[in-house]
Short mmCIF file of C-alpha atoms and ligand atoms in Angstrom, two decimals:
data_model
loop_
_atom_site.label_atom_id
_atom_site.label_comp_id
_atom_site.label_asym_id
_atom_site.label_seq_id
_atom_site.Cartn_x
_atom_site.Cartn_y
_atom_site.Cartn_z
CA MET F 1 134.59 44.74 -54.28
CA LEU F 2 131.71 44.56 -56.65
CA PRO F 3 131.50 47.52 -59.13
CA ARG F 4 128.53 49.56 -58.11
CA ILE F 5 126.50 48.79 -61.19
CA LEU F 6 126.80 45.09 -60.70
CA LEU F 7 125.73 45.58 -57.12
CA CYS F 8 122.68 47.45 -58.37
CA ALA F 9 121.85 44.56 -60.72
CA VAL F 10 122.10 42.16 -57.94
CA VAL F 11 120.19 44.21 -55.45
CA SER F 12 117.17 44.75 -57.70
CA PHE F 13 116.37 42.67 -60.67
CA PHE F 14 113.06 44.45 -61.12
CA THR F 15 113.34 48.08 -60.53
CA LEU F 16 115.71 50.60 -59.10
CA PRO F 17 115.13 53.85 -57.24
CA SER F 18 115.95 56.81 -59.53
CA PHE F 19 118.37 58.20 -57.07
CA ILE F 20 120.50 55.10 -57.35
CA MET F 21 120.01 55.16 -61.12
CA ALA F 22 121.33 58.71 -61.25
CA GLN F 23 124.49 57.45 -59.47
CA THR F 24 124.88 54.41 -61.68
CA THR F 25 128.47 54.48 -62.85
CA PRO F 26 128.74 54.62 -66.59
CA SER F 27 130.87 52.00 -68.19
CA LYS F 28 133.63 54.58 -68.94
CA LYS F 29 134.28 55.00 -65.18
CA THR F 30 134.17 51.38 -64.28
CA GLY F 31 136.17 50.33 -67.33
CA ARG F 32 133.73 47.49 -68.02
CA SER F 33 130.84 47.61 -70.35
CA LEU F 34 127.25 47.05 -69.20
CA THR F 35 125.21 44.26 -70.61
CA ALA F 36 121.83 44.99 -72.05
CA LYS F 37 120.26 43.17 -69.14
CA GLN F 38 122.11 45.34 -66.65
CA ILE F 39 121.16 48.52 -68.41
CA HIS F 40 117.44 47.57 -68.78
CA ASN F 41 116.95 46.29 -65.30
CA SER F 42 118.53 49.38 -63.76
CA SER F 43 116.41 51.79 -65.82
CA LEU F 44 113.04 53.37 -65.33
CA VAL F 45 110.94 52.00 -68.19
CA ILE F 46 107.76 53.88 -69.11
CA ASP F 47 105.24 52.90 -71.75
CA THR F 48 102.73 55.57 -72.73
CA HIS F 49 100.00 53.47 -74.40
CA ALA F 50 98.29 50.17 -73.34
CA ASP F 51 94.71 49.33 -74.36
CA THR F 52 94.56 46.66 -71.59
CA THR F 53 91.98 48.88 -69.85
CA GLN F 54 89.19 47.47 -72.03
CA ARG F 55 90.11 43.91 -70.93
CA LEU F 56 89.92 45.08 -67.28
CA LEU F 57 86.54 46.38 -67.78
CA ASP F 58 84.89 44.06 -70.32
CA GLU F 59 86.60 40.83 -69.72
CA ASP F 60 87.06 41.14 -65.96
CA PHE F 61 90.69 40.64 -66.68
CA ASP F 62 92.87 40.57 -63.65
CA LEU F 63 96.49 41.75 -64.07
CA ALA F 64 97.53 39.32 -61.29
CA ASN F 65 95.71 36.27 -62.53
CA PRO F 66 95.60 36.02 -66.32
CA PRO F 67 93.83 32.85 -67.64
CA ALA F 68 96.21 30.01 -68.51
CA GLY F 69 97.76 30.61 -71.98
CA ASP F 70 96.52 34.18 -72.13
CA GLN F 71 97.77 35.92 -75.32
CA GLY F 72 97.59 39.41 -73.93
CA ASN F 73 100.45 41.90 -74.01
CA LEU F 74 100.22 43.01 -70.38
CA ASP F 75 99.90 41.57 -66.86
CA PHE F 76 101.91 41.95 -63.68
CA ALA F 77 104.17 39.02 -64.41
CA LYS F 78 104.98 40.26 -67.96
CA ALA F 79 105.46 43.79 -66.68
CA LYS F 80 107.98 42.45 -64.08
CA ALA F 81 109.83 40.23 -66.65
CA GLY F 82 110.16 43.36 -68.84
CA ASN F 83 111.04 45.68 -65.90
CA LEU F 84 108.18 47.93 -66.94
CA GLY F 85 108.03 50.70 -64.31
CA ALA F 86 105.09 52.82 -65.38
CA GLU F 87 102.20 52.24 -67.82
CA PHE F 88 99.70 54.73 -69.06
CA PHE F 89 96.47 52.89 -69.34
CA SER F 90 94.50 54.10 -72.30
CA ILE F 91 90.87 55.28 -71.76
CA TRP F 92 89.44 54.71 -75.25
CA VAL F 93 85.73 55.02 -76.01
CA GLU F 94 84.75 53.43 -79.34
CA PRO F 95 82.88 56.33 -80.92
CA LYS F 96 80.22 54.40 -82.82
CA GLU F 97 79.28 51.77 -80.27
CA PHE F 98 79.10 54.16 -77.42
CA LYS F 99 77.57 57.20 -79.14
CA GLY F 100 75.59 59.16 -76.60
CA GLN F 101 77.40 57.47 -73.72
CA TYR F 102 80.99 58.84 -74.16
CA ALA F 103 81.37 60.24 -70.65
CA HIS F 104 79.75 57.17 -69.05
CA ARG F 105 82.05 54.73 -70.77
CA THR F 106 85.09 57.01 -70.05
CA LEU F 107 84.21 56.86 -66.33
CA ASP F 108 83.73 53.03 -66.40
CA LEU F 109 87.21 52.63 -68.01
CA ILE F 110 88.78 54.97 -65.43
CA ASP F 111 87.09 53.08 -62.65
CA ALA F 112 88.43 49.79 -64.05
CA VAL F 113 91.99 50.88 -63.62
CA TYR F 114 91.42 52.20 -60.09
CA GLN F 115 89.72 48.86 -59.26
CA GLN F 116 92.84 46.96 -60.20
CA ALA F 117 95.09 49.23 -58.13
CA ALA F 118 92.69 48.77 -55.16
CA LYS F 119 92.76 44.96 -55.63
CA HIS F 120 96.48 44.74 -55.85
CA PRO F 121 98.07 47.59 -53.80
CA ASP F 122 101.26 45.57 -53.39
CA LYS F 123 101.81 45.38 -57.13
CA MET F 124 100.21 48.60 -58.62
CA MET F 125 99.81 52.15 -57.60
CA MET F 126 97.79 54.97 -59.17
CA VAL F 127 100.06 57.92 -59.73
CA PHE F 128 99.51 61.36 -61.26
CA SER F 129 102.96 62.94 -61.54
CA PRO F 130 106.64 62.31 -62.22
CA VAL F 131 107.17 62.32 -58.45
CA GLY F 132 104.51 59.59 -58.17
CA ILE F 133 106.25 57.55 -60.87
CA ASP F 134 109.44 57.72 -58.92
CA LEU F 135 107.82 56.83 -55.71
CA ALA F 136 105.95 53.71 -57.20
CA HIS F 137 109.31 52.67 -58.81
CA ARG F 138 111.20 52.87 -55.57
CA GLU F 139 108.51 50.64 -54.02
CA HIS F 140 108.76 48.14 -56.93
CA ARG F 141 105.13 48.70 -57.78
CA LEU F 142 103.86 49.32 -61.33
CA ALA F 143 103.03 53.00 -61.65
CA ALA F 144 99.65 53.26 -63.25
CA LEU F 145 98.56 56.42 -65.05
CA LEU F 146 95.64 57.39 -67.14
CA GLY F 147 95.48 58.76 -70.68
CA ILE F 148 92.33 59.47 -72.56
CA GLU F 149 92.48 58.48 -76.22
CA GLY F 150 90.08 60.68 -78.19
CA GLY F 151 88.79 64.17 -77.36
CA HIS F 152 85.18 63.05 -77.97
CA SER F 153 85.30 61.80 -74.34
CA ILE F 154 84.92 65.42 -73.08
CA GLU F 155 81.61 65.77 -75.02
CA ASN F 156 82.46 69.31 -76.08
CA ASP F 157 82.60 70.40 -72.43
CA ILE F 158 85.67 71.87 -70.81
CA ARG F 159 84.16 71.06 -67.47
CA LEU F 160 84.37 67.42 -68.20
CA LEU F 161 87.94 67.87 -69.32
CA ARG F 162 88.67 69.28 -65.73
CA ASP F 163 86.74 66.51 -64.15
CA TYR F 164 88.91 63.93 -65.88
CA TYR F 165 92.03 65.80 -64.76
CA HIS F 166 90.72 65.73 -61.21
CA MET F 167 90.24 61.93 -61.55
CA GLY F 168 93.89 61.57 -62.51
CA VAL F 169 93.97 61.64 -66.25
CA ARG F 170 97.39 63.05 -67.29
CA TYR F 171 97.27 63.06 -71.08
CA MET F 172 94.53 63.33 -73.74
CA THR F 173 94.92 62.36 -77.35
CA LEU F 174 93.08 65.17 -79.10
CA THR F 175 91.41 62.75 -81.47
CA TRP F 176 91.23 59.00 -82.03
CA SER F 177 90.60 57.76 -85.63
CA ASN F 178 87.41 59.85 -85.69
CA THR F 179 87.23 63.62 -86.24
CA ASN F 180 85.33 65.12 -83.35
CA GLU F 181 83.60 68.49 -83.25
CA TRP F 182 86.73 70.50 -82.66
CA ALA F 183 89.74 68.61 -84.18
CA ASP F 184 90.39 66.67 -87.38
CA SER F 185 91.71 63.20 -87.27
CA SER F 186 94.05 61.43 -89.70
CA GLY F 187 91.79 58.46 -89.52
CA ASP F 188 88.94 59.96 -91.57
CA ILE F 189 90.58 62.97 -93.19
CA THR F 190 90.03 61.70 -96.69
CA ASP F 191 86.32 60.75 -96.00
CA THR F 192 84.23 63.52 -97.59
CA SER F 193 81.13 62.47 -95.71
CA ILE F 194 82.71 63.72 -92.48
CA GLN F 195 82.46 67.45 -91.58
CA HIS F 196 86.13 68.57 -91.13
CA HIS F 197 87.43 71.82 -89.65
CA ASN F 198 90.77 72.41 -91.37
CA GLY F 199 92.62 71.36 -88.17
CA LEU F 200 91.86 72.62 -84.70
CA THR F 201 88.85 74.86 -84.06
CA GLU F 202 88.80 77.85 -81.69
CA PHE F 203 87.21 75.63 -79.13
CA GLY F 204 89.92 73.09 -79.80
CA LYS F 205 92.54 75.82 -78.95
CA ASP F 206 90.61 76.45 -75.72
CA VAL F 207 90.84 72.77 -74.89
CA VAL F 208 94.56 72.75 -75.54
CA TYR F 209 94.95 75.88 -73.35
CA GLU F 210 92.97 74.32 -70.52
CA MET F 211 95.04 71.14 -70.73
CA ASN F 212 98.19 73.32 -70.50
CA ARG F 213 96.77 75.14 -67.51
CA LEU F 214 95.65 71.92 -65.70
CA GLY F 215 98.92 70.09 -66.38
CA MET F 216 97.55 67.44 -68.68
CA MET F 217 99.90 66.40 -71.50
CA VAL F 218 98.62 67.24 -75.03
CA ASP F 219 98.96 64.09 -77.12
CA ILE F 220 98.99 64.46 -81.00
CA SER F 221 98.92 60.80 -81.95
CA HIS F 222 96.05 60.10 -84.32
CA VAL F 223 95.35 63.78 -85.30
CA SER F 224 95.47 65.03 -88.88
CA ASP F 225 98.64 66.85 -90.11
CA LYS F 226 96.89 70.23 -90.00
CA THR F 227 95.54 69.56 -86.48
CA PHE F 228 99.08 68.61 -85.47
CA TYR F 229 100.55 71.97 -86.64
CA ASP F 230 97.70 73.96 -85.23
CA THR F 231 98.22 72.30 -81.83
CA LEU F 232 101.89 73.00 -81.78
CA LEU F 233 101.17 76.70 -82.41
CA ALA F 234 98.45 76.62 -79.63
CA SER F 235 100.25 74.70 -76.97
CA ARG F 236 102.24 76.50 -74.35
CA ALA F 237 103.76 73.19 -73.20
CA PRO F 238 105.75 70.50 -74.96
CA VAL F 239 103.50 67.90 -76.61
CA ILE F 240 103.72 64.17 -76.74
CA ALA F 241 102.87 61.57 -79.42
CA SER F 242 101.88 58.71 -77.04
CA HIS F 243 101.97 56.00 -79.69
CA SER F 244 103.14 57.03 -83.23
CA SER F 245 105.97 55.83 -85.57
CA SER F 246 107.80 57.33 -88.51
CA ARG F 247 106.02 57.92 -91.86
CA VAL F 248 109.28 57.97 -93.86
CA LEU F 249 109.89 54.38 -92.87
CA THR F 250 106.21 53.24 -92.97
CA ASN F 251 103.87 55.33 -95.04
CA HIS F 252 100.78 55.30 -92.83
CA PRO F 253 98.93 58.60 -92.24
CA ARG F 254 98.92 57.76 -88.46
CA ASN F 255 102.73 58.03 -88.54
CA MET F 256 104.73 61.19 -88.38
CA THR F 257 106.72 62.85 -91.17
CA ASP F 258 110.32 63.91 -90.42
CA ASP F 259 109.14 67.52 -90.39
CA MET F 260 106.59 66.67 -87.71
CA LEU F 261 109.30 64.81 -85.68
CA ARG F 262 111.50 67.90 -85.85
CA ALA F 263 108.64 70.18 -84.85
CA VAL F 264 107.81 68.14 -81.77
CA ALA F 265 111.48 68.26 -80.87
CA ARG F 266 111.70 72.03 -81.31
CA GLY F 267 108.88 72.43 -78.83
CA GLY F 268 110.76 70.09 -76.39
CA GLY F 269 108.28 67.26 -76.79
CA VAL F 270 108.68 63.55 -77.21
CA VAL F 271 107.49 60.92 -79.73
CA MET F 272 106.77 57.52 -78.33
CA VAL F 273 107.15 54.78 -80.99
CA ASN F 274 104.18 52.44 -81.62
CA TYR F 275 104.98 48.72 -82.28
CA TYR F 276 101.93 47.91 -84.46
CA SER F 277 103.05 45.95 -87.52
CA ALA F 278 101.15 48.32 -89.94
CA PHE F 279 102.99 51.27 -88.45
CA VAL F 280 106.54 49.84 -88.47
CA ASP F 281 106.79 47.68 -91.54
CA GLU F 282 105.93 48.97 -95.09
CA ASN F 283 105.40 45.49 -96.64
CA TRP F 284 103.05 44.46 -93.79
CA ARG F 285 101.21 47.65 -94.06
CA LYS F 286 100.68 47.11 -97.81
CA ALA F 287 99.55 43.47 -97.36
CA TYR F 288 97.08 44.55 -94.70
CA ASP F 289 95.77 47.26 -96.99
CA ALA F 290 95.44 44.83 -99.78
CA GLN F 291 93.02 42.60 -97.75
CA ALA F 292 90.99 45.63 -96.53
CA LYS F 293 87.96 44.98 -98.72
CA GLU F 294 87.62 41.29 -97.80
CA ARG F 295 88.48 41.95 -94.08
CA THR F 296 85.90 44.76 -93.84
CA ALA F 297 83.19 42.57 -95.41
CA ALA F 298 84.04 39.77 -92.91
CA THR F 299 83.87 42.15 -89.89
CA ASP F 300 80.69 43.77 -91.24
CA ALA F 301 79.05 40.33 -91.48
CA VAL F 302 80.00 39.63 -87.90
CA ALA F 303 78.73 43.11 -86.83
CA GLU F 304 75.48 42.30 -88.57
CA LYS F 305 75.23 38.95 -86.79
CA TYR F 306 75.64 40.60 -83.45
CA LYS F 307 73.60 43.66 -84.21
CA ASP F 308 71.24 43.01 -81.27
CA ALA F 309 73.96 42.24 -78.84
CA ASP F 310 75.41 44.72 -76.40
CA PRO F 311 78.13 47.07 -77.74
CA VAL F 312 80.83 45.21 -75.74
CA THR F 313 80.03 41.85 -77.25
CA ARG F 314 79.78 43.19 -80.75
CA TYR F 315 83.08 44.95 -80.51
CA ARG F 316 84.78 41.86 -79.09
CA GLU F 317 83.43 39.61 -81.90
CA THR F 318 84.36 41.97 -84.78
CA ASP F 319 87.79 42.62 -83.11
CA LYS F 320 88.43 38.79 -83.02
CA VAL F 321 87.76 38.56 -86.81
CA ALA F 322 90.00 41.60 -87.51
CA LYS F 323 92.76 39.77 -85.55
CA GLU F 324 92.25 36.56 -87.56
CA TRP F 325 92.73 38.43 -90.78
CA ALA F 326 95.83 40.19 -89.53
CA ALA F 327 97.17 36.81 -88.51
CA LYS F 328 97.11 35.74 -92.17
CA ILE F 329 100.08 38.03 -92.85
CA PRO F 330 103.41 36.85 -91.45
CA ARG F 331 104.65 39.03 -88.65
CA PRO F 332 107.46 41.46 -89.61
CA PRO F 333 110.93 41.26 -88.03
CA PHE F 334 111.60 42.68 -84.51
CA GLU F 335 114.28 44.96 -85.94
CA ASP F 336 111.48 47.21 -87.39
CA ILE F 337 110.76 48.50 -83.91
CA ILE F 338 114.41 49.40 -83.45
CA ASP F 339 114.57 51.02 -86.89
CA HIS F 340 111.73 53.34 -85.97
CA ILE F 341 113.21 54.30 -82.58
CA ASP F 342 116.61 54.83 -84.26
CA HIS F 343 115.02 56.98 -86.99
CA VAL F 344 113.18 59.18 -84.55
CA ALA F 345 116.33 59.49 -82.39
CA LYS F 346 118.28 60.61 -85.45
CA VAL F 347 115.70 63.07 -86.88
CA ALA F 348 114.16 64.48 -83.72
CA GLY F 349 117.18 63.90 -81.44
CA ILE F 350 117.97 61.50 -78.59
CA ASP F 351 115.98 63.62 -76.19
CA HIS F 352 112.80 63.26 -78.12
CA VAL F 353 112.05 59.54 -78.41
CA GLY F 354 110.39 56.93 -76.24
CA LEU F 355 108.12 53.88 -76.03
CA GLY F 356 104.40 53.81 -76.78
CA SER F 357 103.75 50.13 -77.40
CA ASP F 358 100.00 50.15 -78.04
CA PHE F 359 99.86 46.92 -76.09
CA ASP F 360 96.52 45.07 -76.30
CA GLY F 361 95.41 47.64 -78.93
CA THR F 362 96.81 46.10 -82.23
CA PRO F 363 96.08 42.88 -84.18
CA SER F 364 99.77 42.30 -84.95
CA MET F 365 103.24 43.15 -83.63
CA PRO F 366 106.67 42.27 -85.02
CA GLU F 367 108.08 38.79 -84.35
CA GLY F 368 109.55 38.57 -80.80
CA MET F 369 107.38 41.37 -79.40
CA ASP F 370 104.64 39.37 -77.78
CA SER F 371 104.30 41.28 -74.52
CA ALA F 372 105.79 43.69 -71.97
CA ALA F 373 108.12 40.81 -71.08
CA ASP F 374 109.95 41.39 -74.37
CA LEU F 375 110.86 45.09 -73.60
CA PRO F 376 114.47 44.17 -72.74
CA LYS F 377 114.98 43.20 -76.41
CA ILE F 378 114.55 46.77 -77.28
CA THR F 379 117.49 47.66 -75.03
CA GLU F 380 119.47 44.84 -76.51
CA GLY F 381 118.68 46.13 -80.01
CA LEU F 382 119.68 49.70 -79.24
CA LEU F 383 122.92 48.60 -77.52
CA LYS F 384 123.86 46.61 -80.61
CA ARG F 385 123.40 49.78 -82.67
CA GLY F 386 125.81 51.63 -80.55
CA TYR F 387 123.53 53.58 -78.21
CA THR F 388 125.15 54.24 -74.82
CA ALA F 389 123.45 53.41 -71.54
CA ALA F 390 122.68 56.98 -70.82
CA GLN F 391 121.02 57.36 -74.23
CA ILE F 392 119.04 54.15 -73.75
CA ARG F 393 117.77 55.32 -70.41
CA LYS F 394 116.38 58.51 -72.01
CA ILE F 395 114.48 56.42 -74.58
CA LEU F 396 113.20 54.03 -71.94
CA GLY F 397 111.67 56.63 -69.78
CA GLY F 398 113.88 59.58 -69.11
CA ASN F 399 112.58 61.72 -71.95
CA LEU F 400 108.95 61.26 -70.91
CA MET F 401 109.77 62.12 -67.33
CA ARG F 402 111.44 65.37 -68.49
CA VAL F 403 108.41 66.36 -70.58
CA PHE F 404 105.95 65.46 -67.83
CA ARG F 405 107.86 67.75 -65.49
CA GLN F 406 107.92 70.55 -68.03
CA VAL F 407 104.16 70.23 -68.47
CA GLU F 408 103.82 70.61 -64.69
CA GLN F 409 105.98 73.64 -64.67
CA VAL F 410 103.92 75.25 -67.48
CA SER F 411 100.77 74.47 -65.50
CA LYS F 412 102.16 76.13 -62.46
CA LYS F 413 102.95 79.26 -64.45
CA LEU F 414 99.59 79.45 -66.07
CA ARG F 415 97.71 78.90 -62.84
CA ALA F 416 99.86 81.71 -61.24
CA GLU F 417 99.15 84.11 -64.14
CA GLN F 418 95.46 83.41 -63.99
CA LYS F 419 95.49 84.13 -60.29
CA GLN F 420 97.10 87.43 -60.87
CA GLN F 421 94.97 88.47 -63.74
CA ARG F 422 91.73 86.94 -62.51
CA PRO F 423 90.22 86.72 -66.00
CA SER F 424 86.62 85.92 -66.36
CA LEU F 425 85.66 82.29 -66.83
CA ALA F 426 84.57 83.26 -70.32
CA ARG F 427 87.77 82.12 -71.88
CA GLN F 428 87.41 78.61 -70.62
CA MET F 429 83.77 78.23 -71.31
CA SER F 430 83.67 80.50 -74.37
CA SER F 431 81.82 78.10 -76.62
CA SER F 432 80.38 74.73 -76.90
CA LYS F 433 81.72 74.32 -80.40
ZN1 LIG K 1 95.61 54.54 -80.84
#
């Protein structure tokens, strides 16, 4: 008789229902060790950050029909090859190009994800909860979720935040690289021309409360260190870092210090490791920094050339130049990604680490990480370092599922409290600042 795990691997090469996963016999019981492929293909794999959404909207990119030789990080075939079960599609609004149109652009991006799901109902399913992820996974469809990257999308209006929740948005990164009117970002914290707030403002705390009440995960990737600590104090639910790596290993302000990693863990949250070369390899980061002046001059020149073009064209052209400059630096080794996952697992704990690729959002990733099809290499790398199948499953998706469920529980509690106390609406709409 086939050992159960082998049977599982045969039955489904792509995804397995979680109820079967839960019964998967660990190697100790069967007396045989599982291969990386068996572990990976019988796990629920969740990635919390892909910028593919812009391609869907601006390039009319179709996940089922990528152009020949497409260099993108994500499509259905690549997701299937990498056994990717759930993807959070990033809803990111470039703050300069779309000034005055933040909500409009946010809605367009959300619509682009829904359009893909409507076009390919056999391959993709919009989901809004851990239960939904499980359901899509059982049906071998990619679970598609929405995460807003940058609080400027709510245009300082908590009613918009609620609207986005009702449309299915399940996390919001409080800031992108730009400080908004209620939270400081790590991206411009040293820029004295920007008006900063020393972290999170009172309105920012109201935003966090409302996210907790709604059941939207609070994402601290991109925020300044002070905003990070203010958010941990304000949030009643565990927080996530949807795409952040370790600052001790790679000294980038977008990465998290060990103290921050431990603080997320204390609150029960999870840090999803980003694969961008500048966040996972110190030498690469330095080389990229060293070319900053020339690169900026080159992208500025292109921006000038396209100054009368529409924002989408202008962004696409400058992005192309930025990628050409990044390509001048040799890609770092794949092991960098494993180093960061390993570090977060050791410092924060095995229950507090996950995957936040930043697919289609970076100009460079380590050698061997070309797309979602390469995700099994992460399992391979972790297995080689002595991680058990159970630990690997936590990293691949289990930890995010736990936090997502906890966020739902906190929401339930806060909604019940609100019903009992019937507070005035003042708290939620208290200020526009
Ligand atoms: Zn980002």
